[in-house]
mmCIF file of C-alpha atoms in Angstrom:
data_model
loop_
_atom_site.group_PDB
_atom_site.id
_atom_site.type_symbol
_atom_site.label_atom_id
_atom_site.label_comp_id
_atom_site.label_asym_id
_atom_site.label_seq_id
_atom_site.Cartn_x
_atom_site.Cartn_y
_atom_site.Cartn_z
ATOM 1 C CA MET A 323 93.878 89.445 109.134
ATOM 2 C CA ALA A 324 96.731 91.372 108.313
ATOM 3 C CA LYS A 325 97.142 91.980 104.825
ATOM 4 C CA THR A 326 98.898 94.282 101.988
ATOM 5 C CA ALA A 327 98.379 97.674 101.434
ATOM 6 C CA ILE A 328 98.713 99.722 98.123
ATOM 7 C CA ILE A 329 99.226 103.235 98.829
ATOM 8 C CA LEU A 330 98.824 105.091 95.479
ATOM 9 C CA GLY A 331 101.047 108.279 94.941
ATOM 10 C CA ALA A 332 100.050 111.563 94.286
ATOM 11 C CA ALA A 333 101.905 114.752 93.307
ATOM 12 C CA VAL A 334 105.535 115.994 94.617
ATOM 13 C CA TRP A 335 105.773 119.548 94.380
ATOM 14 C CA LYS A 336 108.997 121.899 93.745
ATOM 15 C CA ASN A 337 109.030 121.858 97.531
ATOM 16 C CA GLY A 338 108.222 118.382 98.602
ATOM 17 C CA ALA A 339 105.201 115.999 99.213
ATOM 18 C CA SER A 340 101.848 117.330 98.127
ATOM 19 C CA PRO A 341 99.139 117.585 100.871
ATOM 20 C CA ALA A 342 97.565 114.619 99.108
ATOM 21 C CA LEU A 343 100.638 112.420 99.196
ATOM 22 C CA MET A 344 101.205 112.980 103.046
ATOM 23 C CA ARG A 345 97.759 112.436 103.636
ATOM 24 C CA ARG A 346 97.837 109.088 101.889
ATOM 25 C CA VAL A 347 101.379 108.156 103.478
ATOM 26 C CA LEU A 348 100.307 109.103 107.099
ATOM 27 C CA LYS A 349 97.181 106.800 106.562
ATOM 28 C CA GLY A 350 98.858 104.191 105.910
ATOM 29 C CA ALA A 351 101.505 104.150 108.276
ATOM 30 C CA GLU A 352 98.335 104.585 110.803
ATOM 31 C CA LEU A 353 96.934 101.315 109.297
ATOM 32 C CA TYR A 354 100.280 99.596 110.168
ATOM 33 C CA ARG A 355 100.403 100.770 113.466
ATOM 34 C CA VAL A 356 96.698 99.505 114.171
ATOM 35 C CA GLY A 357 97.754 95.946 112.796
ATOM 36 C CA ARG A 358 95.171 96.580 109.941
ATOM 37 C CA ILE A 359 98.018 95.872 107.627
ATOM 38 C CA SER A 360 101.492 94.044 107.651
ATOM 39 C CA ARG A 361 103.031 94.997 104.217
ATOM 40 C CA ILE A 362 103.119 98.074 102.503
ATOM 41 C CA ILE A 363 103.500 98.672 98.691
ATOM 42 C CA VAL A 364 104.226 102.299 97.920
ATOM 43 C CA THR A 365 103.660 103.176 94.133
ATOM 44 C CA GLY A 366 104.582 106.335 92.340
ATOM 45 C CA GLY A 367 107.232 107.155 89.609
ATOM 46 C CA LEU A 368 108.872 110.477 89.072
ATOM 47 C CA GLY A 369 106.631 113.710 88.367
ATOM 48 C CA LYS A 370 107.268 117.213 87.473
ATOM 49 C CA TYR A 371 109.544 117.390 90.331
ATOM 50 C CA PRO A 372 111.960 114.708 91.974
ATOM 51 C CA PRO A 373 111.980 112.605 93.589
ATOM 52 C CA THR A 374 109.849 109.941 92.962
ATOM 53 C CA GLU A 375 106.366 109.773 94.742
ATOM 54 C CA ALA A 376 107.368 106.024 95.882
ATOM 55 C CA SER A 377 110.581 107.364 97.540
ATOM 56 C CA ILE A 378 109.044 110.234 99.778
ATOM 57 C CA MET A 379 106.227 107.584 100.904
ATOM 58 C CA HIS A 380 109.192 105.180 101.891
ATOM 59 C CA ARG A 381 110.647 107.895 103.936
ATOM 60 C CA VAL A 382 107.727 109.115 105.565
ATOM 61 C CA LEU A 383 106.739 105.611 106.373
ATOM 62 C CA ILE A 384 110.287 105.014 108.160
ATOM 63 C CA ALA A 385 110.188 107.906 109.924
ATOM 64 C CA ASN A 386 106.611 107.268 111.202
ATOM 65 C CA GLY A 387 107.674 103.885 112.581
ATOM 66 C CA VAL A 388 107.208 101.321 109.945
ATOM 67 C CA PRO A 389 109.976 99.075 109.263
ATOM 68 C CA ASP A 390 111.502 98.979 106.049
ATOM 69 C CA ASP A 391 111.162 95.261 105.620
ATOM 70 C CA ALA A 392 107.539 95.733 105.815
ATOM 71 C CA ILE A 393 107.822 98.123 102.577
ATOM 72 C CA THR A 394 108.109 97.437 99.042
ATOM 73 C CA ILE A 395 108.964 100.184 96.702
ATOM 74 C CA GLU A 396 107.323 100.767 93.256
ATOM 75 C CA ASP A 397 109.298 103.612 91.575
ATOM 76 C CA LYS A 398 108.129 103.775 88.021
ATOM 77 C CA ALA A 399 104.198 103.978 87.715
ATOM 78 C CA THR A 400 102.833 107.473 86.440
ATOM 79 C CA SER A 401 99.033 106.669 86.172
ATOM 80 C CA THR A 402 96.886 104.658 88.178
ATOM 81 C CA TYR A 403 96.575 101.760 85.667
ATOM 82 C CA GLU A 404 100.426 101.647 85.875
ATOM 83 C CA ASN A 405 100.162 101.487 89.932
ATOM 84 C CA PHE A 406 98.221 98.416 89.627
ATOM 85 C CA ALA A 407 99.990 97.211 86.638
ATOM 86 C CA LEU A 408 103.258 97.524 88.418
ATOM 87 C CA SER A 409 102.060 96.203 91.868
ATOM 88 C CA LYS A 410 100.670 93.138 90.668
ATOM 89 C CA LEU A 411 104.179 91.961 89.867
ATOM 90 C CA LEU A 412 105.537 92.599 93.520
ATOM 91 C CA THR A 413 102.865 90.741 95.450
ATOM 92 C CA ASN A 414 101.134 87.540 95.423
ATOM 93 C CA ALA A 415 98.091 89.144 97.462
ATOM 94 C CA LYS A 416 94.825 89.447 95.870
ATOM 95 C CA GLU A 417 93.079 90.861 99.217
ATOM 96 C CA ILE A 418 94.497 94.170 99.312
ATOM 97 C CA THR A 419 93.688 97.706 101.366
ATOM 98 C CA ILE A 420 94.018 100.482 98.835
ATOM 99 C CA VAL A 421 95.081 103.914 100.274
ATOM 100 C CA THR A 422 94.177 107.099 98.144
ATOM 101 C CA ASP A 423 91.722 109.927 98.602
ATOM 102 C CA TRP A 424 87.583 109.599 98.473
ATOM 103 C CA TYR A 425 87.555 110.845 94.945
ATOM 104 C CA HIS A 426 89.992 108.506 93.626
ATOM 105 C CA ILE A 427 88.130 105.582 94.705
ATOM 106 C CA PRO A 428 85.599 104.594 91.616
ATOM 107 C CA ARG A 429 88.788 104.657 89.113
ATOM 108 C CA SER A 430 91.102 102.732 91.704
ATOM 109 C CA TRP A 431 88.587 100.057 91.962
ATOM 110 C CA LEU A 432 87.829 99.614 88.497
ATOM 111 C CA VAL A 433 91.741 99.285 87.847
ATOM 112 C CA ALA A 434 92.710 97.155 90.856
ATOM 113 C CA ARG A 435 89.667 94.801 89.829
ATOM 114 C CA HIS A 436 91.092 94.475 86.115
ATOM 115 C CA HIS A 437 94.552 93.521 87.614
ATOM 116 C CA GLY A 438 92.592 90.712 89.575
ATOM 117 C CA PHE A 439 92.684 92.354 93.053
ATOM 118 C CA ARG A 440 89.756 92.249 95.531
ATOM 119 C CA PRO A 441 89.933 95.783 97.084
ATOM 120 C CA ASP A 442 89.086 97.722 100.223
ATOM 121 C CA PHE A 443 89.755 100.906 100.832
ATOM 122 C CA ALA A 444 91.277 103.105 103.797
ATOM 123 C CA CYS A 445 90.968 106.973 102.921
ATOM 124 C CA PRO A 446 92.492 109.673 104.685
ATOM 125 C CA SER A 447 90.440 112.554 106.364
ATOM 126 C CA GLY A 448 90.076 115.306 104.136
ATOM 127 C CA ARG A 449 90.224 117.667 106.890
ATOM 128 C CA GLY A 450 92.051 120.700 106.241
ATOM 129 C CA ALA A 451 92.148 119.846 102.327
ATOM 130 C CA ASN A 452 91.517 122.663 99.885
ATOM 131 C CA PRO A 453 87.719 122.546 98.792
ATOM 132 C CA GLY A 454 88.214 124.126 95.572
ATOM 133 C CA THR A 455 91.007 121.154 94.990
ATOM 134 C CA GLN A 456 88.924 118.408 96.163
ATOM 135 C CA VAL A 457 86.262 119.537 93.905
ATOM 136 C CA ARG A 458 88.684 119.781 90.904
ATOM 137 C CA ALA A 459 89.831 116.558 91.834
ATOM 138 C CA ALA A 460 86.401 114.618 91.779
ATOM 139 C CA VAL A 461 85.876 116.458 88.424
ATOM 140 C CA ARG A 462 88.880 115.155 86.800
ATOM 141 C CA GLU A 463 87.681 111.643 88.175
ATOM 142 C CA ALA A 464 84.736 111.618 86.472
ATOM 143 C CA ILE A 465 86.134 112.556 83.371
ATOM 144 C CA ALA A 466 89.117 109.691 83.984
ATOM 145 C CA ILE A 467 86.686 106.996 84.267
ATOM 146 C CA PRO A 468 85.182 106.915 80.914
ATOM 147 C CA TYR A 469 88.719 107.619 79.418
ATOM 148 C CA TYR A 470 90.409 104.682 81.081
ATOM 149 C CA LEU A 471 87.410 102.442 80.377
ATOM 150 C CA LEU A 472 88.189 103.696 76.400
ATOM 151 C CA LYS A 473 91.746 103.116 76.587
ATOM 152 C CA TYR A 474 92.281 99.846 78.524
ATOM 153 C CA TRP A 475 89.244 98.021 78.100
ATOM 154 C CA ARG A 476 88.585 98.026 74.520
#
């Protein structure tokens, strides 16, 4: 059954989308093309550099054949918690596919479940990704999980 995907944003750099952002959005476009999903929510607000993560993802999805009416834009979130809190307001779907990188799965799962979603995951290939960046991201996530538990689940 086709369903809704939520593509989680990643950094926008001075010169455009970060590799993580591009990996995620291209994975979302692939899922749409093969019929695994029928709706996409792109979520991510304004970081250090414009434009918003969601606006870049929207443009990339359109350029990769996803019709505009299949895409919902959430362009205010600046954290994983906000990604799901704000996306929840835009869909009635409970069973969702989360598109994010492998290292982000545990925290994304916790936050999605907290907001009532029943997620599965689709991760882009990490092929070509900087190994040092991947390790740093995994360490960051290991720290972020207890932080989120303390901050949001008191």
